[in-house]
Coordinates of C-alpha atoms in Angstrom, one line a residue:
Chain A
M1 CA -13.7 -18.1 35.2
S2 CA -15.5 -19.8 38.1
K3 CA -15.0 -18.9 41.7
E4 CA -13.0 -22.1 42.5
E5 CA -10.6 -21.3 39.6
L6 CA -10.2 -17.8 40.9
I7 CA -9.3 -18.9 44.4
I8 CA -6.8 -21.5 43.3
G9 CA -5.3 -19.0 40.9
L10 CA -4.8 -16.5 43.7
Y11 CA -3.4 -19.2 45.9
S12 CA -0.9 -20.3 43.2
L13 CA 0.2 -16.7 42.5
A14 CA 0.4 -15.7 46.2
P15 CA 4.2 -15.4 46.1
L16 CA 4.1 -13.1 43.1
I17 CA 1.3 -11.0 44.5
I18 CA 3.3 -10.5 47.8
A19 CA 6.4 -9.6 45.9
G20 CA 4.5 -7.2 43.7
I21 CA 2.7 -5.4 46.5
T22 CA 5.9 -5.1 48.6
A23 CA 7.8 -3.8 45.6
A24 CA 5.2 -1.1 45.1
I25 CA 5.3 -0.1 48.8
I26 CA 9.1 0.1 48.7
L27 CA 8.9 2.4 45.7
V28 CA 6.4 4.6 47.6
I29 CA 8.7 4.7 50.6
S30 CA 11.6 5.6 48.4
A31 CA 9.7 8.3 46.6
A32 CA 8.3 9.8 49.8
G33 CA 10.9 12.5 49.8
E34 CA 13.9 13.4 52.0
S35 CA 15.2 10.0 51.5
R36 CA 17.8 10.9 48.9
A37 CA 20.8 11.4 51.1
G38 CA 22.1 11.2 54.7
S39 CA 20.0 9.8 57.5
G40 CA 16.7 10.0 55.6
R41 CA 18.2 7.6 53.0
L42 CA 19.4 5.3 55.7
R43 CA 16.0 5.2 57.3
A44 CA 14.2 4.5 54.1
V45 CA 16.8 1.8 53.3
N46 CA 16.3 0.1 56.6
A47 CA 12.5 0.1 56.2
A48 CA 12.8 -1.3 52.7
E49 CA 15.2 -4.0 53.8
K50 CA 12.9 -5.1 56.6
L51 CA 9.9 -5.2 54.3
S52 CA 11.8 -7.2 51.6
Y53 CA 13.0 -9.7 54.3
L54 CA 9.4 -10.2 55.3
A55 CA 8.2 -10.6 51.7
F56 CA 10.9 -13.1 50.8
T57 CA 10.3 -15.1 54.0
A58 CA 6.6 -15.2 53.3
M59 CA 7.2 -16.2 49.7
A60 CA 9.5 -19.0 50.9
F61 CA 6.9 -20.2 53.4
I62 CA 4.1 -20.1 50.8
S63 CA 6.2 -22.0 48.3
A64 CA 7.0 -24.6 50.9
V65 CA 3.3 -25.0 51.6
H66 CA 2.6 -25.3 47.9
F67 CA 5.3 -28.0 47.6
I68 CA 3.7 -30.0 50.4
K69 CA 0.1 -29.5 49.5
I70 CA 0.1 -29.9 45.7
K71 CA -1.3 -33.3 44.6
G72 CA -0.1 -33.2 41.0
P73 CA 0.6 -30.9 38.1
L74 CA -2.2 -28.3 37.3
T75 CA -2.4 -25.7 34.6
L76 CA -4.1 -22.5 35.4
F77 CA -5.3 -19.3 33.7
H78 CA -6.3 -21.0 30.4
N79 CA -3.1 -23.1 30.4
A80 CA -0.8 -20.1 30.7
V81 CA 1.0 -21.3 33.8
F82 CA 1.8 -24.6 35.5
F83 CA 1.2 -25.0 39.2
D84 CA 3.3 -28.1 40.2
H85 CA 6.0 -29.3 42.4
Y86 CA 8.7 -28.1 40.1
S87 CA 7.5 -24.5 40.1
A88 CA 6.9 -24.6 43.9
A89 CA 10.5 -25.9 44.5
A90 CA 11.8 -23.2 42.2
G91 CA 9.8 -20.5 44.1
F92 CA 11.3 -21.7 47.4
I93 CA 14.8 -21.6 46.0
F94 CA 14.4 -18.1 44.5
S95 CA 13.0 -16.8 47.8
V96 CA 15.9 -18.1 49.8
M97 CA 18.3 -16.7 47.2
G98 CA 16.6 -13.3 47.7
I99 CA 17.1 -13.4 51.4
F100 CA 20.8 -14.2 51.0
T101 CA 21.2 -11.4 48.5
I102 CA 19.8 -8.9 51.0
F103 CA 22.3 -10.2 53.5
I104 CA 25.2 -9.7 51.1
A105 CA 23.9 -6.3 50.1
A106 CA 23.6 -5.0 53.6
S107 CA 27.2 -3.6 53.9
E108 CA 26.8 -1.8 50.5
M109 CA 23.4 -0.4 51.3
K110 CA 23.9 0.7 54.9
S111 CA 27.2 2.4 54.9
E112 CA 27.0 6.2 55.4
S113 CA 28.8 6.9 52.1
S114 CA 26.6 4.6 50.0
R115 CA 24.6 6.3 47.2
F116 CA 22.2 3.4 46.8
Q117 CA 18.5 4.0 47.1
P118 CA 15.8 1.8 48.5
E119 CA 14.7 0.9 45.0
Y120 CA 17.3 -1.8 45.1
Y121 CA 15.0 -4.0 47.1
A122 CA 12.0 -3.3 44.9
L123 CA 14.1 -4.4 41.9
L124 CA 15.1 -7.6 43.7
L125 CA 11.5 -8.3 44.3
S126 CA 10.5 -7.6 40.8
A127 CA 13.3 -9.9 39.6
A128 CA 11.8 -12.6 41.8
I129 CA 8.5 -12.0 40.1
G130 CA 10.1 -12.5 36.7
S131 CA 11.9 -15.7 37.7
L132 CA 8.7 -17.1 39.3
I133 CA 6.8 -16.5 36.1
M134 CA 9.7 -18.3 34.2
A135 CA 9.4 -21.3 36.6
M136 CA 5.7 -21.5 36.2
A137 CA 5.3 -20.7 32.5
N138 CA 3.5 -23.1 30.3
D139 CA 2.9 -20.6 27.5
L140 CA 6.1 -19.5 25.8
L141 CA 4.7 -16.0 25.7
A142 CA 4.4 -16.1 29.5
A143 CA 8.0 -17.3 29.6
I144 CA 9.3 -14.4 27.6
V145 CA 7.4 -12.0 29.8
G146 CA 9.1 -13.6 32.8
I147 CA 12.5 -13.5 31.2
E148 CA 12.1 -9.8 30.3
I149 CA 10.9 -8.8 33.8
L150 CA 13.9 -10.6 35.3
S151 CA 16.3 -9.1 32.8
F152 CA 15.0 -5.5 33.0
S153 CA 15.4 -5.7 36.8
T154 CA 18.9 -7.0 36.5
Y155 CA 19.9 -4.3 33.9
I156 CA 18.8 -1.6 36.3
L157 CA 20.4 -3.3 39.3
C158 CA 23.6 -3.4 37.3
A159 CA 23.4 0.3 36.5
L160 CA 22.1 1.3 39.9
D161 CA 25.3 3.2 40.8
N162 CA 24.4 5.6 38.1
K163 CA 27.2 8.1 38.9
N164 CA 29.7 5.4 38.1
K165 CA 30.9 5.3 34.5
R166 CA 31.9 1.6 34.7
A167 CA 28.5 0.6 36.0
V168 CA 26.6 2.4 33.2
E169 CA 28.8 1.0 30.5
G170 CA 28.5 -2.6 31.9
A171 CA 24.8 -2.3 32.2
F172 CA 24.5 -1.0 28.6
K173 CA 26.5 -3.9 27.2
Y174 CA 24.4 -6.3 29.2
F175 CA 21.3 -4.6 28.0
L176 CA 22.2 -4.7 24.3
T177 CA 23.0 -8.4 24.3
G178 CA 20.0 -9.1 26.5
A179 CA 17.7 -7.2 24.2
A180 CA 19.0 -9.1 21.2
A181 CA 18.5 -12.4 23.1
G182 CA 14.9 -11.3 23.8
A183 CA 14.4 -10.7 20.0
L184 CA 15.9 -14.1 19.2
F185 CA 13.5 -15.8 21.7
L186 CA 10.5 -14.0 20.1
F187 CA 11.6 -14.9 16.6
G188 CA 12.0 -18.5 17.7
L189 CA 8.6 -18.5 19.4
A190 CA 7.0 -17.2 16.2
H191 CA 8.4 -20.2 14.2
I192 CA 7.4 -22.7 16.9
Y193 CA 3.9 -21.3 16.6
G194 CA 4.3 -21.8 12.8
G195 CA 5.4 -25.4 13.2
A196 CA 3.1 -26.6 15.9
Q197 CA 0.2 -24.1 15.9
T198 CA 0.6 -23.7 19.6
T199 CA 3.0 -22.0 22.1
F200 CA 2.0 -24.1 25.1
I201 CA 4.9 -26.2 26.3
S202 CA 2.6 -29.0 27.3
E203 CA 0.9 -29.2 23.9
I204 CA 3.9 -28.8 21.6
P205 CA 4.7 -32.5 21.3
S206 CA 1.2 -33.7 20.5
M207 CA 0.4 -30.7 18.2
A208 CA 3.7 -31.2 16.4
A209 CA 2.8 -34.8 15.7
V210 CA -0.5 -33.8 14.2
N211 CA 0.7 -30.8 12.2
V212 CA 4.0 -31.9 10.8
Q213 CA 3.9 -34.1 7.7
G214 CA 6.8 -36.1 6.4
P215 CA 9.9 -37.2 8.2
G216 CA 11.7 -35.1 10.9
P217 CA 10.2 -32.3 13.0
G218 CA 9.7 -29.8 10.1
A219 CA 11.7 -26.7 9.3
P220 CA 9.7 -24.1 11.3
L221 CA 9.9 -26.1 14.5
L222 CA 13.6 -26.7 14.1
I223 CA 14.3 -23.0 13.4
G224 CA 12.2 -22.1 16.4
L225 CA 14.0 -24.5 18.7
V226 CA 17.4 -23.3 17.5
F227 CA 16.5 -19.6 18.1
I228 CA 15.0 -20.2 21.5
T229 CA 18.0 -22.3 22.6
A230 CA 20.3 -19.6 21.4
A231 CA 18.4 -16.9 23.3
L232 CA 18.4 -19.0 26.5
L233 CA 22.1 -19.7 26.1
F234 CA 22.6 -15.9 25.8
K235 CA 20.9 -15.4 29.1
A236 CA 22.9 -18.3 30.7
A237 CA 26.1 -16.9 29.2
A238 CA 27.4 -19.8 27.2
V239 CA 30.1 -19.3 24.6
P240 CA 29.7 -17.8 21.9
F241 CA 27.1 -15.7 23.7
H242 CA 29.1 -15.0 26.8
S243 CA 30.8 -11.7 26.1
W244 CA 28.5 -9.6 28.2
A245 CA 29.0 -11.6 31.4
P246 CA 32.5 -10.5 32.5
D247 CA 31.7 -6.9 31.8
A248 CA 28.4 -7.0 33.6
Y249 CA 29.9 -8.7 36.6
D250 CA 32.8 -6.4 36.7
A251 CA 30.5 -3.3 36.5
A252 CA 28.0 -4.4 39.1
T253 CA 28.5 -4.1 42.8
V254 CA 29.4 -7.2 44.8
S255 CA 25.8 -8.1 45.8
V256 CA 24.4 -7.6 42.3
A257 CA 27.2 -9.7 40.8
A258 CA 26.3 -12.4 43.4
F259 CA 22.7 -12.1 42.4
M260 CA 23.6 -12.5 38.7
T261 CA 25.7 -15.6 39.3
Y262 CA 23.1 -17.6 41.2
F263 CA 19.7 -16.1 40.8
V264 CA 19.6 -15.3 37.1
K265 CA 21.4 -18.5 36.3
A266 CA 19.0 -20.6 38.3
A267 CA 16.0 -19.0 36.7
V268 CA 17.3 -19.5 33.2
F269 CA 18.3 -23.1 33.8
I270 CA 15.0 -23.9 35.4
L271 CA 13.3 -22.6 32.3
I272 CA 15.7 -24.3 29.9
F273 CA 15.1 -27.7 31.6
R274 CA 11.3 -27.2 31.5
I275 CA 11.3 -26.3 27.8
F276 CA 13.8 -29.0 26.8
A277 CA 12.3 -31.8 28.9
A278 CA 8.6 -31.1 28.6
A279 CA 8.3 -29.7 25.0
F280 CA 11.2 -30.7 22.9
I281 CA 12.5 -34.0 24.1
F282 CA 11.0 -35.6 21.0
M283 CA 13.3 -33.6 18.7
A284 CA 16.2 -33.5 21.1
S285 CA 18.4 -35.6 18.9
S286 CA 18.6 -32.8 16.3
I287 CA 20.1 -30.4 18.8
T288 CA 22.1 -32.4 21.4
G289 CA 25.1 -32.6 19.1
V290 CA 25.4 -28.9 18.8
L291 CA 24.7 -28.4 22.5
S292 CA 27.6 -30.8 23.4
V293 CA 30.0 -28.9 21.2
I294 CA 28.8 -25.6 22.8
A295 CA 29.3 -27.1 26.3
V296 CA 32.8 -28.2 25.5
I297 CA 33.8 -24.9 23.9
T298 CA 32.2 -23.0 26.7
M299 CA 34.1 -24.7 29.5
T300 CA 37.4 -24.7 27.7
L301 CA 37.4 -21.1 26.7
A302 CA 36.0 -19.9 30.0
N303 CA 38.6 -21.8 32.0
I304 CA 41.5 -20.6 29.9
A305 CA 40.2 -17.0 30.0
A306 CA 39.9 -17.3 33.8
L307 CA 43.6 -18.4 34.1
Y308 CA 44.7 -14.9 32.9
Q309 CA 42.4 -12.9 35.1
N310 CA 43.7 -10.8 38.0
N311 CA 40.4 -9.1 38.7
L312 CA 38.5 -11.3 41.0
K313 CA 35.0 -10.5 39.8
R314 CA 36.0 -11.1 36.1
M315 CA 37.6 -14.3 37.1
L316 CA 34.4 -15.4 38.9
A317 CA 32.4 -14.4 35.8
Y318 CA 34.5 -16.8 33.7
S319 CA 34.2 -19.4 36.4
S320 CA 30.4 -19.0 36.3
I321 CA 30.5 -19.4 32.5
S322 CA 32.3 -22.7 32.9
H323 CA 29.7 -23.9 35.4
T324 CA 27.0 -23.0 32.8
A325 CA 28.7 -25.6 30.6
Y326 CA 28.6 -28.3 33.3
M327 CA 24.8 -27.7 33.8
L328 CA 24.4 -27.8 30.1
I329 CA 25.8 -31.4 30.2
A330 CA 22.9 -32.3 32.4
V331 CA 20.4 -30.7 30.0
I332 CA 21.9 -32.7 27.2
C333 CA 21.7 -36.0 29.1
S334 CA 18.0 -35.5 29.9
A335 CA 17.4 -36.8 26.4
G336 CA 19.4 -39.8 27.4
V337 CA 18.9 -43.5 26.6
Y338 CA 18.1 -44.9 30.0
K339 CA 14.8 -45.0 31.8
N340 CA 14.9 -42.2 34.4
A341 CA 17.0 -39.8 32.4
V342 CA 14.6 -36.8 32.7
A343 CA 14.0 -37.3 36.4
D344 CA 17.7 -37.8 37.3
C345 CA 18.9 -34.9 35.2
G346 CA 16.3 -32.5 36.5
A347 CA 17.2 -33.4 40.0
Y348 CA 20.9 -33.0 39.4
I349 CA 20.4 -29.6 37.8
I350 CA 18.4 -28.5 40.8
F351 CA 21.0 -29.8 43.1
Y352 CA 23.8 -28.2 41.1
L353 CA 21.9 -24.9 41.3
V354 CA 21.4 -25.1 45.0
S355 CA 25.0 -26.1 45.6
Y356 CA 26.3 -23.4 43.3
F357 CA 24.1 -20.9 45.1
F358 CA 25.6 -21.6 48.5
I359 CA 29.1 -21.6 47.2
N360 CA 28.7 -18.2 45.4
A361 CA 26.8 -16.8 48.4
A362 CA 29.9 -17.6 50.5
I363 CA 32.3 -16.2 47.9
F364 CA 30.5 -12.9 47.3
S365 CA 29.7 -12.3 51.0
A366 CA 33.4 -12.6 51.6
L367 CA 34.1 -10.1 48.9
A368 CA 31.4 -7.8 50.4
M369 CA 33.2 -8.0 53.7
L370 CA 36.4 -6.7 52.1
S371 CA 35.5 -3.2 51.1
P372 CA 32.0 -2.3 52.2
G373 CA 30.1 0.3 50.3
E374 CA 32.6 0.9 47.5
N375 CA 32.5 -0.2 44.0
R376 CA 36.2 -0.8 43.6
V377 CA 38.0 -3.5 41.7
H378 CA 39.1 -6.5 43.8
T379 CA 42.4 -8.0 42.6
I380 CA 44.2 -11.1 43.7
E381 CA 47.0 -8.9 45.1
D382 CA 44.5 -7.4 47.5
L383 CA 44.2 -10.7 49.3
K384 CA 47.9 -11.3 49.9
G385 CA 48.8 -11.9 53.5
L386 CA 45.2 -12.1 54.7
G387 CA 45.5 -15.9 55.5
F388 CA 46.5 -15.9 59.1
K389 CA 45.4 -12.4 60.0
K390 CA 41.8 -13.1 59.4
P391 CA 41.5 -16.9 60.0
F392 CA 37.7 -17.2 59.8
F393 CA 37.4 -15.1 56.7
S394 CA 40.3 -16.9 54.9
A395 CA 39.2 -20.4 55.9
S396 CA 35.6 -19.9 54.7
F397 CA 36.7 -18.2 51.5
S398 CA 39.1 -20.9 50.7
L399 CA 36.5 -23.5 51.5
A400 CA 34.1 -21.9 49.0
L401 CA 36.8 -21.7 46.4
L402 CA 37.7 -25.3 46.8
A403 CA 34.0 -26.2 46.6
L404 CA 33.8 -24.3 43.3
A405 CA 36.8 -26.3 42.1
G406 CA 35.0 -29.5 43.2
I407 CA 37.1 -30.9 46.1
P408 CA 35.5 -34.0 47.8
A409 CA 33.4 -33.4 51.0
T410 CA 32.0 -30.2 49.6
S411 CA 28.7 -29.8 47.8
G412 CA 30.6 -28.7 44.6
F413 CA 32.1 -32.1 44.3
I414 CA 28.9 -34.0 44.7
A415 CA 27.1 -31.8 42.3
K416 CA 29.7 -32.3 39.6
F417 CA 30.0 -36.0 40.4
F418 CA 26.2 -36.5 39.8
I419 CA 26.3 -34.7 36.5
F420 CA 29.4 -36.4 35.2
Y421 CA 28.3 -39.9 36.3
N422 CA 25.0 -39.3 34.7
A423 CA 26.6 -38.3 31.5
F424 CA 28.8 -41.4 31.7
L425 CA 25.7 -43.5 32.0
S426 CA 24.2 -41.8 29.0
N427 CA 27.2 -42.8 26.9
H428 CA 28.6 -39.3 26.6
H429 CA 32.1 -40.5 27.4
A430 CA 34.1 -37.9 25.5
L431 CA 32.0 -35.1 27.1
V432 CA 32.8 -36.5 30.6
L433 CA 36.5 -36.8 29.8
L434 CA 36.7 -33.2 28.6
A435 CA 34.7 -31.9 31.5
V436 CA 37.0 -33.7 34.0
I437 CA 40.1 -32.2 32.3
N438 CA 38.5 -28.8 32.5
S439 CA 37.8 -29.2 36.2
L440 CA 41.5 -29.9 36.7
I441 CA 42.5 -26.7 34.7
A442 CA 40.0 -24.8 36.9
F443 CA 41.8 -26.0 40.0
Y444 CA 44.8 -23.8 39.1
Y445 CA 43.1 -20.5 39.2
Y446 CA 41.1 -21.2 42.4
I447 CA 44.3 -22.4 44.1
K448 CA 46.1 -19.3 43.0
I449 CA 43.8 -17.2 45.2
I450 CA 44.2 -19.4 48.2
M451 CA 48.0 -19.3 47.7
A452 CA 47.9 -15.5 47.6
M453 CA 46.1 -15.5 50.9
Y454 CA 48.2 -18.0 52.8
M455 CA 51.7 -18.0 51.2
Q456 CA 52.4 -14.6 49.9
K457 CA 53.3 -11.4 51.7
P458 CA 51.9 -8.0 50.5
E459 CA 54.6 -5.7 49.1
S460 CA 54.0 -2.8 51.4
G461 CA 54.0 -5.0 54.5
E462 CA 50.4 -4.1 55.3
T463 CA 47.4 -5.9 53.8
A464 CA 45.9 -4.0 50.9
V465 CA 42.3 -4.2 52.0
S466 CA 40.4 -3.2 55.1
F467 CA 37.4 -4.8 56.8
G468 CA 34.6 -2.4 57.4
N469 CA 32.3 -2.3 60.4
A470 CA 29.2 -2.9 58.4
G471 CA 30.2 -6.4 57.5
R472 CA 28.2 -8.2 60.2
E473 CA 25.4 -9.4 57.9
S474 CA 28.0 -10.5 55.3
A475 CA 29.9 -12.5 58.0
I476 CA 26.7 -14.3 59.0
C477 CA 26.0 -15.1 55.4
L478 CA 29.5 -16.4 54.9
A479 CA 29.3 -18.6 58.0
V480 CA 25.9 -20.0 57.1
S481 CA 26.8 -20.7 53.4
S482 CA 30.1 -22.3 54.4
A483 CA 28.3 -24.6 56.8
L484 CA 25.7 -25.5 54.1
I485 CA 28.5 -26.3 51.6
I486 CA 29.9 -28.9 54.0
I487 CA 26.4 -30.2 55.0
L488 CA 25.3 -30.6 51.4
G489 CA 28.6 -32.2 50.6
V490 CA 28.2 -34.9 53.2
Y491 CA 24.4 -35.4 53.1
P492 CA 23.2 -34.5 49.6
E493 CA 20.4 -37.1 49.7
V494 CA 17.6 -34.9 51.1
I495 CA 17.8 -32.3 48.4
V496 CA 18.3 -34.8 45.6
K497 CA 15.3 -36.8 46.8
L498 CA 13.0 -33.8 47.0
A499 CA 14.2 -32.6 43.6
K500 CA 13.6 -36.0 42.1
L501 CA 10.1 -36.0 43.6
A502 CA 9.4 -32.6 42.1
V503 CA 10.6 -33.5 38.7
I504 CA 8.9 -36.9 38.5
S505 CA 5.5 -35.5 39.6
S506 CA 5.8 -32.5 37.2
F507 CA 7.0 -34.0 33.9
Chain B
M1 CA 1.2 -13.2 -8.3
T2 CA -0.5 -13.4 -4.9
I3 CA 1.4 -12.5 -1.8
G4 CA 1.4 -15.6 0.5
L5 CA 2.8 -16.8 3.8
A6 CA 6.2 -17.5 2.3
H7 CA 6.7 -13.9 1.2
Y8 CA 6.0 -12.6 4.7
L9 CA 8.3 -15.1 6.3
V10 CA 11.1 -14.2 3.9
L11 CA 10.6 -10.5 4.5
A12 CA 10.6 -11.1 8.3
A13 CA 13.8 -13.2 8.1
A14 CA 15.5 -10.5 6.0
L15 CA 14.6 -7.9 8.5
F16 CA 15.9 -10.1 11.3
I17 CA 19.2 -10.6 9.5
I18 CA 19.5 -6.9 8.7
G19 CA 19.0 -6.2 12.4
L20 CA 21.5 -8.8 13.5
I21 CA 24.1 -7.7 11.0
G22 CA 23.5 -4.1 12.0
L23 CA 24.0 -5.0 15.7
T24 CA 27.4 -6.4 14.9
I25 CA 28.8 -3.8 12.5
R26 CA 27.3 -0.4 13.5
K27 CA 29.0 1.8 16.0
N28 CA 26.4 4.4 17.1
I29 CA 24.6 3.2 20.2
I30 CA 21.3 4.6 19.0
V31 CA 21.6 2.7 15.8
L32 CA 22.4 -0.5 17.7
F33 CA 19.3 0.1 19.6
M34 CA 17.2 0.5 16.4
C35 CA 18.6 -2.8 15.1
V36 CA 17.2 -4.5 18.2
E37 CA 13.9 -3.0 17.5
L38 CA 14.1 -4.2 13.9
M39 CA 14.7 -7.7 15.1
L40 CA 11.7 -7.5 17.5
N41 CA 9.5 -6.2 14.7
S42 CA 10.5 -9.0 12.4
A43 CA 9.4 -11.4 15.1
N44 CA 6.1 -9.6 15.2
L45 CA 5.7 -9.9 11.4
T46 CA 6.4 -13.6 11.6
I47 CA 3.8 -14.1 14.4
L48 CA 1.2 -12.2 12.4
A49 CA 1.9 -14.0 9.2
Y50 CA 1.4 -17.3 10.8
A51 CA -1.6 -16.2 12.8
R52 CA -3.2 -15.0 9.6
Q53 CA -2.4 -18.2 7.8
F54 CA -3.9 -20.4 10.5
N55 CA -6.9 -18.0 10.9
D56 CA -6.2 -17.9 14.6
S57 CA -7.5 -14.6 15.9
D58 CA -6.4 -15.4 19.5
F59 CA -2.8 -15.4 18.5
H60 CA -3.0 -12.0 16.9
A61 CA -2.9 -10.8 20.5
A62 CA 0.6 -12.2 20.8
A63 CA 1.8 -9.3 18.6
L64 CA 0.6 -7.0 21.4
F65 CA 2.9 -8.8 23.9
V66 CA 5.8 -8.2 21.6
M67 CA 4.9 -4.5 21.3
V68 CA 4.7 -4.1 25.0
I69 CA 8.1 -5.8 25.5
A70 CA 9.5 -3.6 22.7
A71 CA 8.1 -0.5 24.4
A72 CA 9.5 -1.4 27.8
E73 CA 12.8 -2.2 26.2
A74 CA 12.8 1.2 24.5
A75 CA 12.1 3.0 27.7
L76 CA 14.9 1.3 29.6
G77 CA 17.4 1.4 26.7
L78 CA 17.0 5.1 26.1
A79 CA 17.4 5.8 29.8
L80 CA 20.7 3.9 29.6
V81 CA 21.7 5.7 26.5
V82 CA 21.1 9.1 28.1
A83 CA 23.0 8.1 31.3
M84 CA 25.8 6.9 29.1
F85 CA 25.9 10.0 27.0
R86 CA 25.9 12.2 30.1
Y87 CA 28.9 10.6 31.7
R88 CA 30.9 9.6 28.7
G89 CA 30.0 12.3 26.2
T90 CA 29.9 9.9 23.3
A91 CA 27.5 7.7 21.4
D92 CA 30.3 5.6 19.8
S93 CA 30.2 2.0 21.0
T94 CA 33.8 1.4 20.1
K95 CA 34.8 3.9 22.8
L96 CA 33.2 1.9 25.5
T97 CA 36.5 0.4 26.7
L98 CA 36.5 0.9 30.5
L99 CA 35.7 -2.8 31.0
K100 CA 38.1 -5.1 29.2
G101 CA 39.9 -8.4 29.6

């Protein structure tokens, strides 16, 4: 490796290096003794929090610089990773997500009664490393390493409250399905190698054309694609691979559940789109039919299941499963008939992820304000009568729920509109119709929460939940995210334009 | 009869399916865990069979990736199994019913 290659390699991996070093420092702080309980724990948590803020801010800054400075797509480290606008944009999004997660976690971490250790922040950073590798991966082997780093961090985050039976159980269920998904991915990877003699995303189309005789893509490639898609759908929680999601969300604390809704989902979809659009677009027709059926079943089942939920986190889990289906529609359309299908769909997926991120940041920071530090179950009854007692909280929370449902003038509406309109252009009319019907069903359960807040009185006369003192960071996060939901709803052009630029230059 | 690529692929697919079926019907969490390892090893066998077929010594190293992933997964999984056994006192997956609905 020449000196120039080494320098550009270090430059491209700078966000990962920063995250890795900071995570190591936090682990040392955490292990440095007398930090297990009381004021020692609090001091260590504060130090770790500051460090991870700094790290995520630096990562966001460096990713922004990458985004501005990169001329065109590059592959580094013997083709193992891409260094392009797409990966830089993803890096920026992940870093901002990390910062928001720290804000949401503040009330859980900093209350006196909290048992959480500073490792929390190290795990967030290592999850960011995994997702960055997923965004950059050119070699499918690098992709699986990224997936596993992200997943392992998430399993541990989910089980972090290790004195809590529910947390351990949820984490174990998540782990078991996640490990099976990893095995599916590796099995698929092996067969893709068998079909194309390469595992590089950028080389699969040309190598497949050389190596496969006869009509069609050949059995090994098809088996490989099916298994890899199944594995990624597992991670994205699409039906029939969704059963872990409600349990894991329910078991995790509020901030970790928030992290799982936007961070893990974003990382998985950024990888799905890269694999689908860059490697397998030539054999997309053999799989879009199945994917469409999966998308329809996913949104229908998830929305119907959500109707019967009283536990807020489980309901949000089913809602997140239904949003997976909407993003899947965009993935399907990227194999569409018209000219800019890939660029448009990629941009709309990125916009959807950004919009979904702000909406969920708002919702979960509101939940974090409700009962700081405890890992208790939030039910819809808890919210009764809050409406006019806590005007700021209730208004922002309602706004976020309406955005999730897709009311015009919020980012949720624009994001859905882009994807549905695009599907309409790609002649997936039935898919659009079913998706719209499903969005209408979803209205019901979002409105149910808002009605509980504004129109119903709690039975005992007093509201069931209290607001803690440690909720300041969560309140800031709620305010910022709510503002961004409106801003993106009114001016989506900036993000869409940047996303389109990123996708066009990278694919 | 010479043993060729197809035999290895069929064996690997059989191992994978045994693992998958085991994952769905067995109850003991340690056995569930072994089933996942079986699936990972079948992926490994497939990779090595193809790499041998193509005479591609570079890709033999991919098997090491899989082993590292399997090892990390084993460490994490066993830690979770121990935590679960400590707080629940059971290794029966059908008794994990705190989270439902």
